[in-house]
Structure formats: C-alpha cells, structure tokens
C-alpha cells in the first residue's frame, strides 16, 4: 500500500493554547482512518490543516507527493479543489443551487465534471428523484447524502469528514455512514473521519486518538 498522506511533527497553537504538539501519521491510498478525541482536543484543527483550510505553525503535510505547507494561498486552494473532498457536520450545501448543481459544483471548478459519475453517485445515494430540489427542501439525511455526492464527484484521492453523522439521528446516521464507506471503497478514495463514537470508529480500517496535542494508535477500550 503506497502512502497518500504523510504528516510529520505538526504543531498548531491558537495564542497561548498549543492545540497540536507534534502530530505524525501516515495514511495509505484507499484506507479509512477514524480520528477520535475529547471535545476541544484538536480534531477539527487537524482535519483543517490536512484539508489546507488552515496552515500549521510547524511540521510537514505531504499529500500525493505535494508538501502542502509550502504552497501559497492559490496553491492551497487548487489542492483543495482538485484532490480533496470535504464533508462537514452541518452539511454546508449552497442554498441557492439545486441538488444537481450542488453535486457538480466542485467538479466543475476542478474542470472534471463527469455527468455519468454524478448520475452514478446520485443513484447510489438515493438522490435521483431529488435533483431539482433545493437544500432547504431536503431532510438532514438527504442533505448529507448530497454533500457526500459533491465530495466524491471530482474523484478526489482523499475525503475528509468532520462528524459527518453528528447532526443525524442514529438510524439515519448509520445509513449515511454505510453509503459513505461503500462509495469511498468503490472509488478508491482514502477517508479521514472525525467521530465521537467508538462504535462508528470501529467500522473504519484504523483508529487514532488525539490527546494532549498528540496522536496515539487506539489500543481498545
Ligand atoms: P475538536 O474538534 O477536537 O473539538 P478543535 O480543533 O475545534 O477541537 O479545537 C481545539 C482547540 O483549539 C479548542 O481549545 C478551541 O477552542 C481552539 N480553537 C480552534 N479553532 C480556533 C480558532 N480559530 N481560534 C482560536 N482558538 C481555536
Ligand atoms: Mg471538532
């Protein structure tokens, strides 16, 4: 298994608060990784650094051979657009666009719009009859399925998901996670997912735990 993402010695502080204090790990192509840790332990901060939404103070993040921390703003934006798919707890769909337009939005920006792939994703995610609706006309579970389609439509190598089922009831969240894991596996993408839930974390290939600014492999419990 070749390495997609390699992180070494990552540090990040907000003022006097040292959130990440030397975080290192690697993620092979196609693998899924659960990131757990207490509230405020820095999970979202770490995910944002990997997603090039924010820059670390020190350390290196290499994605597909590209050192993210050396890119300028434009380079980081291009990397986010082309190589990464993001799924957030709050869905973050664009309210003025239809389901269909939301799904293709990032792929169009990346100049990789593929209508057949969009149709496949919409079908698998149960969205084929909802393509002309607007986000406010959808349930939470439907909105998150649109967000998953959008994250996968441009065929990124890495999906970053921050508590993707955190706003859904358990049954809906389980169904959404089933689809996310199936589609990530089928498309060959790697997944890094933040979750509070040990039950959900256990469904991914690996689990790491963030505590006191450092990552440790999860040993059970
Ligand atoms: P988690 O996702 O594990 O709950 P976060 O990464 O959101 O944790 O936050 C880790 C710590 O960093 C918290 O103490 C939080 O208050 C602080 N923090 C996060 N983002 C910012 C920011 N933009 N400015 C200042 N402090 C922040
Ligand atoms: Mg968080």
mmCIF file with all atom_site columns, N, CA and C in Angstrom, residues 37-84:
data_model
loop_
_atom_site.group_PDB
_atom_site.id
_atom_site.type_symbol
_atom_site.label_atom_id
_atom_site.label_alt_id
_atom_site.label_comp_id
_atom_site.label_asym_id
_atom_site.label_entity_id
_atom_site.label_seq_id
_atom_site.pdbx_PDB_ins_code
_atom_site.Cartn_x
_atom_site.Cartn_y
_atom_site.Cartn_z
_atom_site.occupancy
_atom_site.B_iso_or_equiv
_atom_site.pdbx_formal_charge
_atom_site.auth_seq_id
_atom_site.auth_comp_id
_atom_site.auth_asym_id
_atom_site.auth_atom_id
_atom_site.pdbx_PDB_model_num
ATOM 1   N N  . UNK A 1 37 ? -11.114 11.652 19.936 1.00 0.00 ? 37 UNK A N  1
ATOM 2   C CA . UNK A 1 37 ? -10.513 12.517 20.947 1.00 0.00 ? 37 UNK A CA 1
ATOM 3   C C  . UNK A 1 37 ? -11.613 13.337 21.592 1.00 0.00 ? 37 UNK A C  1
ATOM 4   N N  . UNK A 1 38 ? -11.332 13.819 22.807 1.00 0.00 ? 38 UNK A N  1
ATOM 5   C CA . UNK A 1 38 ? -12.339 14.588 23.525 1.00 0.00 ? 38 UNK A CA 1
ATOM 6   C C  . UNK A 1 38 ? -12.649 15.887 22.799 1.00 0.00 ? 38 UNK A C  1
ATOM 7   N N  . UNK A 1 39 ? -13.780 16.446 23.134 1.00 0.00 ? 39 UNK A N  1
ATOM 8   C CA . UNK A 1 39 ? -14.157 17.742 22.599 1.00 0.00 ? 39 UNK A CA 1
ATOM 9   C C  . UNK A 1 39 ? -13.064 18.757 22.945 1.00 0.00 ? 39 UNK A C  1
ATOM 10  N N  . UNK A 1 40 ? -12.607 19.519 21.963 1.00 0.00 ? 40 UNK A N  1
ATOM 11  C CA . UNK A 1 40 ? -11.557 20.507 22.184 1.00 0.00 ? 40 UNK A CA 1
ATOM 12  C C  . UNK A 1 40 ? -10.156 19.946 22.085 1.00 0.00 ? 40 UNK A C  1
ATOM 13  N N  . UNK A 1 41 ? -10.011 18.662 21.739 1.00 0.00 ? 41 UNK A N  1
ATOM 14  C CA . UNK A 1 41 ? -8.672  18.062 21.671 1.00 0.00 ? 41 UNK A CA 1
ATOM 15  C C  . UNK A 1 41 ? -7.930  18.430 20.385 1.00 0.00 ? 41 UNK A C  1
ATOM 16  N N  . UNK A 1 42 ? -8.611  19.044 19.439 1.00 0.00 ? 42 UNK A N  1
ATOM 17  C CA . UNK A 1 42 ? -7.915  19.497 18.231 1.00 0.00 ? 42 UNK A CA 1
ATOM 18  C C  . UNK A 1 42 ? -8.206  18.685 16.982 1.00 0.00 ? 42 UNK A C  1
ATOM 19  N N  . UNK A 1 43 ? -9.271  17.871 17.009 1.00 0.00 ? 43 UNK A N  1
ATOM 20  C CA . UNK A 1 43 ? -9.598  17.025 15.850 1.00 0.00 ? 43 UNK A CA 1
ATOM 21  C C  . UNK A 1 43 ? -9.920  17.864 14.614 1.00 0.00 ? 43 UNK A C  1
ATOM 22  N N  . UNK A 1 44 ? -10.792 18.854 14.797 1.00 0.00 ? 44 UNK A N  1
ATOM 23  C CA . UNK A 1 44 ? -11.165 19.687 13.649 1.00 0.00 ? 44 UNK A CA 1
ATOM 24  C C  . UNK A 1 44 ? -9.969  20.498 13.173 1.00 0.00 ? 44 UNK A C  1
ATOM 25  N N  . UNK A 1 45 ? -9.159  20.984 14.114 1.00 0.00 ? 45 UNK A N  1
ATOM 26  C CA . UNK A 1 45 ? -7.949  21.721 13.748 1.00 0.00 ? 45 UNK A CA 1
ATOM 27  C C  . UNK A 1 45 ? -7.063  20.853 12.857 1.00 0.00 ? 45 UNK A C  1
ATOM 28  N N  . UNK A 1 46 ? -6.854  19.601 13.262 1.00 0.00 ? 46 UNK A N  1
ATOM 29  C CA . UNK A 1 46 ? -6.008  18.694 12.473 1.00 0.00 ? 46 UNK A CA 1
ATOM 30  C C  . UNK A 1 46 ? -6.610  18.447 11.083 1.00 0.00 ? 46 UNK A C  1
ATOM 31  N N  . UNK A 1 47 ? -7.923  18.233 11.044 1.00 0.00 ? 47 UNK A N  1
ATOM 32  C CA . UNK A 1 47 ? -8.586  17.985 9.755  1.00 0.00 ? 47 UNK A CA 1
ATOM 33  C C  . UNK A 1 47 ? -8.462  19.220 8.841  1.00 0.00 ? 47 UNK A C  1
ATOM 34  N N  . UNK A 1 48 ? -8.597  20.407 9.440  1.00 0.00 ? 48 UNK A N  1
ATOM 35  C CA . UNK A 1 48 ? -8.472  21.635 8.636  1.00 0.00 ? 48 UNK A CA 1
ATOM 36  C C  . UNK A 1 48 ? -7.060  21.811 8.080  1.00 0.00 ? 48 UNK A C  1
ATOM 37  N N  . UNK A 1 49 ? -6.051  21.415 8.852  1.00 0.00 ? 49 UNK A N  1
ATOM 38  C CA . UNK A 1 49 ? -4.676  21.519 8.342  1.00 0.00 ? 49 UNK A CA 1
ATOM 39  C C  . UNK A 1 49 ? -4.474  20.554 7.180  1.00 0.00 ? 49 UNK A C  1
ATOM 40  N N  . UNK A 1 50 ? -4.969  19.314 7.342  1.00 0.00 ? 50 UNK A N  1
ATOM 41  C CA . UNK A 1 50 ? -4.819  18.330 6.264  1.00 0.00 ? 50 UNK A CA 1
ATOM 42  C C  . UNK A 1 50 ? -5.576  18.796 5.018  1.00 0.00 ? 50 UNK A C  1
ATOM 43  N N  . UNK A 1 51 ? -6.719  19.462 5.225  1.00 0.00 ? 51 UNK A N  1
ATOM 44  C CA . UNK A 1 51 ? -7.518  19.944 4.108  1.00 0.00 ? 51 UNK A CA 1
ATOM 45  C C  . UNK A 1 51 ? -7.045  21.273 3.552  1.00 0.00 ? 51 UNK A C  1
ATOM 46  N N  . UNK A 1 52 ? -5.908  21.764 4.022  1.00 0.00 ? 52 UNK A N  1
ATOM 47  C CA . UNK A 1 52 ? -5.329  23.015 3.546  1.00 0.00 ? 52 UNK A CA 1
ATOM 48  C C  . UNK A 1 52 ? -6.287  24.189 3.728  1.00 0.00 ? 52 UNK A C  1
ATOM 49  N N  . UNK A 1 53 ? -7.162  24.075 4.736  1.00 0.00 ? 53 UNK A N  1
ATOM 50  C CA . UNK A 1 53 ? -8.054  25.190 5.069  1.00 0.00 ? 53 UNK A CA 1
ATOM 51  C C  . UNK A 1 53 ? -7.361  26.148 6.016  1.00 0.00 ? 53 UNK A C  1
ATOM 52  N N  . UNK A 1 54 ? -6.276  25.695 6.625  1.00 0.00 ? 54 UNK A N  1
ATOM 53  C CA . UNK A 1 54 ? -5.508  26.491 7.572  1.00 0.00 ? 54 UNK A CA 1
ATOM 54  C C  . UNK A 1 54 ? -4.070  25.980 7.503  1.00 0.00 ? 54 UNK A C  1
ATOM 55  N N  . UNK A 1 55 ? -3.128  26.790 7.977  1.00 0.00 ? 55 UNK A N  1
ATOM 56  C CA . UNK A 1 55 ? -1.718  26.410 7.874  1.00 0.00 ? 55 UNK A CA 1
ATOM 57  C C  . UNK A 1 55 ? -1.153  26.069 9.254  1.00 0.00 ? 55 UNK A C  1
ATOM 58  N N  . UNK A 1 56 ? -0.297  25.045 9.332  1.00 0.00 ? 56 UNK A N  1
ATOM 59  C CA . UNK A 1 56 ? 0.314   24.697 10.621 1.00 0.00 ? 56 UNK A CA 1
ATOM 60  C C  . UNK A 1 56 ? 1.410   25.697 10.997 1.00 0.00 ? 56 UNK A C  1
ATOM 61  N N  . UNK A 1 57 ? 1.796   25.699 12.277 1.00 0.00 ? 57 UNK A N  1
ATOM 62  C CA . UNK A 1 57 ? 2.936   26.522 12.703 1.00 0.00 ? 57 UNK A CA 1
ATOM 63  C C  . UNK A 1 57 ? 4.242   25.847 12.281 1.00 0.00 ? 57 UNK A C  1
ATOM 64  N N  . UNK A 1 58 ? 4.303   24.537 12.462 1.00 0.00 ? 58 UNK A N  1
ATOM 65  C CA . UNK A 1 58 ? 5.489   23.761 12.099 1.00 0.00 ? 58 UNK A CA 1
ATOM 66  C C  . UNK A 1 58 ? 5.076   22.377 11.647 1.00 0.00 ? 58 UNK A C  1
ATOM 67  N N  . UNK A 1 59 ? 6.010   21.715 10.986 1.00 0.00 ? 59 UNK A N  1
ATOM 68  C CA . UNK A 1 59 ? 5.767   20.342 10.579 1.00 0.00 ? 59 UNK A CA 1
ATOM 69  C C  . UNK A 1 59 ? 5.420   20.259 9.109  1.00 0.00 ? 59 UNK A C  1
ATOM 70  N N  . UNK A 1 60 ? 5.275   19.035 8.630  1.00 0.00 ? 60 UNK A N  1
ATOM 71  C CA . UNK A 1 60 ? 5.030   18.874 7.202  1.00 0.00 ? 60 UNK A CA 1
ATOM 72  C C  . UNK A 1 60 ? 3.818   17.984 6.938  1.00 0.00 ? 60 UNK A C  1
ATOM 73  N N  . UNK A 1 61 ? 3.103   18.334 5.879  1.00 0.00 ? 61 UNK A N  1
ATOM 74  C CA . UNK A 1 61 ? 1.956   17.563 5.402  1.00 0.00 ? 61 UNK A CA 1
ATOM 75  C C  . UNK A 1 61 ? 2.211   17.312 3.926  1.00 0.00 ? 61 UNK A C  1
ATOM 76  N N  . UNK A 1 62 ? 2.428   16.049 3.580  1.00 0.00 ? 62 UNK A N  1
ATOM 77  C CA . UNK A 1 62 ? 2.677   15.711 2.180  1.00 0.00 ? 62 UNK A CA 1
ATOM 78  C C  . UNK A 1 62 ? 1.489   14.893 1.668  1.00 0.00 ? 62 UNK A C  1
ATOM 79  N N  . UNK A 1 63 ? 0.795   15.443 0.673  1.00 0.00 ? 63 UNK A N  1
ATOM 80  C CA . UNK A 1 63 ? -0.352  14.764 0.068  1.00 0.00 ? 63 UNK A CA 1
ATOM 81  C C  . UNK A 1 63 ? 0.000   14.460 -1.374 1.00 0.00 ? 63 UNK A C  1
ATOM 82  N N  . UNK A 1 64 ? 0.042   13.153 -1.705 1.00 0.00 ? 64 UNK A N  1
ATOM 83  C CA . UNK A 1 64 ? 0.374   12.757 -3.075 1.00 0.00 ? 64 UNK A CA 1
ATOM 84  C C  . UNK A 1 64 ? 1.681   13.390 -3.553 1.00 0.00 ? 64 UNK A C  1
ATOM 85  N N  . UNK A 1 65 ? 2.646   13.445 -2.667 1.00 0.00 ? 65 UNK A N  1
ATOM 86  C CA . UNK A 1 65 ? 3.955   13.981 -3.039 1.00 0.00 ? 65 UNK A CA 1
ATOM 87  C C  . UNK A 1 65 ? 4.056   15.494 -3.001 1.00 0.00 ? 65 UNK A C  1
ATOM 88  N N  . UNK A 1 66 ? 2.967   16.180 -2.648 1.00 0.00 ? 66 UNK A N  1
ATOM 89  C CA . UNK A 1 66 ? 2.983   17.651 -2.604 1.00 0.00 ? 66 UNK A CA 1
ATOM 90  C C  . UNK A 1 66 ? 3.060   18.104 -1.153 1.00 0.00 ? 66 UNK A C  1
ATOM 91  N N  . UNK A 1 67 ? 4.055   18.920 -0.837 1.00 0.00 ? 67 UNK A N  1
ATOM 92  C CA . UNK A 1 67 ? 4.191   19.484 0.510  1.00 0.00 ? 67 UNK A CA 1
ATOM 93  C C  . UNK A 1 67 ? 3.205   20.655 0.651  1.00 0.00 ? 67 UNK A C  1
ATOM 94  N N  . UNK A 1 68 ? 2.089   20.397 1.349  1.00 0.00 ? 68 UNK A N  1
ATOM 95  C CA . UNK A 1 68 ? 1.024   21.411 1.447  1.00 0.00 ? 68 UNK A CA 1
ATOM 96  C C  . UNK A 1 68 ? 1.519   22.671 2.126  1.00 0.00 ? 68 UNK A C  1
ATOM 97  N N  . UNK A 1 69 ? 2.347   22.504 3.166  1.00 0.00 ? 69 UNK A N  1
ATOM 98  C CA . UNK A 1 69 ? 2.696   23.673 3.969  1.00 0.00 ? 69 UNK A CA 1
ATOM 99  C C  . UNK A 1 69 ? 3.618   24.636 3.221  1.00 0.00 ? 69 UNK A C  1
ATOM 100 N N  . UNK A 1 70 ? 4.135   24.223 2.065  1.00 0.00 ? 70 UNK A N  1
ATOM 101 C CA . UNK A 1 70 ? 4.944   25.168 1.288  1.00 0.00 ? 70 UNK A CA 1
ATOM 102 C C  . UNK A 1 70 ? 4.149   25.875 0.196  1.00 0.00 ? 70 UNK A C  1
ATOM 103 N N  . UNK A 1 71 ? 2.876   25.509 0.038  1.00 0.00 ? 71 UNK A N  1
ATOM 104 C CA . UNK A 1 71 ? 2.071   26.142 -1.017 1.00 0.00 ? 71 UNK A CA 1
ATOM 105 C C  . UNK A 1 71 ? 1.615   27.532 -0.587 1.00 0.00 ? 71 UNK A C  1
ATOM 106 N N  . UNK A 1 72 ? 1.451   28.424 -1.553 1.00 0.00 ? 72 UNK A N  1
ATOM 107 C CA . UNK A 1 72 ? 0.840   29.713 -1.251 1.00 0.00 ? 72 UNK A CA 1
ATOM 108 C C  . UNK A 1 72 ? -0.690  29.549 -1.240 1.00 0.00 ? 72 UNK A C  1
ATOM 109 N N  . UNK A 1 73 ? -1.416  30.633 -1.005 1.00 0.00 ? 73 UNK A N  1
ATOM 110 C CA . UNK A 1 73 ? -2.875  30.550 -0.885 1.00 0.00 ? 73 UNK A CA 1
ATOM 111 C C  . UNK A 1 73 ? -3.507  29.951 -2.142 1.00 0.00 ? 73 UNK A C  1
ATOM 112 N N  . UNK A 1 74 ? -3.020  30.382 -3.308 1.00 0.00 ? 74 UNK A N  1
ATOM 113 C CA . UNK A 1 74 ? -3.594  29.885 -4.566 1.00 0.00 ? 74 UNK A CA 1
ATOM 114 C C  . UNK A 1 74 ? -3.315  28.393 -4.732 1.00 0.00 ? 74 UNK A C  1
ATOM 115 N N  . UNK A 1 75 ? -2.117  27.980 -4.351 1.00 0.00 ? 75 UNK A N  1
ATOM 116 C CA . UNK A 1 75 ? -1.763  26.568 -4.454 1.00 0.00 ? 75 UNK A CA 1
ATOM 117 C C  . UNK A 1 75 ? -2.588  25.722 -3.508 1.00 0.00 ? 75 UNK A C  1
ATOM 118 N N  . UNK A 1 76 ? -2.839  26.245 -2.314 1.00 0.00 ? 76 UNK A N  1
ATOM 119 C CA . UNK A 1 76 ? -3.674  25.504 -1.358 1.00 0.00 ? 76 UNK A CA 1
ATOM 120 C C  . UNK A 1 76 ? -5.108  25.405 -1.855 1.00 0.00 ? 76 UNK A C  1
ATOM 121 N N  . UNK A 1 77 ? -5.608  26.489 -2.441 1.00 0.00 ? 77 UNK A N  1
ATOM 122 C CA . UNK A 1 77 ? -6.980  26.472 -2.972 1.00 0.00 ? 77 UNK A CA 1
ATOM 123 C C  . UNK A 1 77 ? -7.097  25.439 -4.097 1.00 0.00 ? 77 UNK A C  1
ATOM 124 N N  . UNK A 1 78 ? -6.090  25.382 -4.947 1.00 0.00 ? 78 UNK A N  1
ATOM 125 C CA . UNK A 1 78 ? -6.126  24.427 -6.068 1.00 0.00 ? 78 UNK A CA 1
ATOM 126 C C  . UNK A 1 78 ? -6.064  22.993 -5.553 1.00 0.00 ? 78 UNK A C  1
ATOM 127 N N  . UNK A 1 79 ? -5.245  22.757 -4.546 1.00 0.00 ? 79 UNK A N  1
ATOM 128 C CA . UNK A 1 79 ? -5.141  21.412 -3.981 1.00 0.00 ? 79 UNK A CA 1
ATOM 129 C C  . UNK A 1 79 ? -6.468  20.972 -3.349 1.00 0.00 ? 79 UNK A C  1
ATOM 130 N N  . UNK A 1 80 ? -7.087  21.895 -2.628 1.00 0.00 ? 80 UNK A N  1
ATOM 131 C CA . UNK A 1 80 ? -8.393  21.615 -2.018 1.00 0.00 ? 80 UNK A CA 1
ATOM 132 C C  . UNK A 1 80 ? -9.435  21.292 -3.084 1.00 0.00 ? 80 UNK A C  1
ATOM 133 N N  . UNK A 1 81 ? -9.410  22.055 -4.135 1.00 0.00 ? 81 UNK A N  1
ATOM 134 C CA . UNK A 1 81 ? -10.400 21.914 -5.200 1.00 0.00 ? 81 UNK A CA 1
ATOM 135 C C  . UNK A 1 81 ? -10.226 20.592 -5.954 1.00 0.00 ? 81 UNK A C  1
ATOM 136 N N  . UNK A 1 82 ? -8.962  20.213 -6.208 1.00 0.00 ? 82 UNK A N  1
ATOM 137 C CA . UNK A 1 82 ? -8.680  19.098 -7.111 1.00 0.00 ? 82 UNK A CA 1
ATOM 138 C C  . UNK A 1 82 ? -8.535  17.747 -6.410 1.00 0.00 ? 82 UNK A C  1
ATOM 139 N N  . UNK A 1 83 ? -8.004  17.732 -5.191 1.00 0.00 ? 83 UNK A N  1
ATOM 140 C CA . UNK A 1 83 ? -7.591  16.450 -4.601 1.00 0.00 ? 83 UNK A CA 1
ATOM 141 C C  . UNK A 1 83 ? -8.347  16.037 -3.363 1.00 0.00 ? 83 UNK A C  1
ATOM 142 N N  . UNK A 1 84 ? -9.185  16.956 -2.842 1.00 0.00 ? 84 UNK A N  1
ATOM 143 C CA . UNK A 1 84 ? -9.808  16.686 -1.547 1.00 0.00 ? 84 UNK A CA 1
ATOM 144 C C  . UNK A 1 84 ? -11.313 16.855 -1.656 1.00 0.00 ? 84 UNK A C  1
#
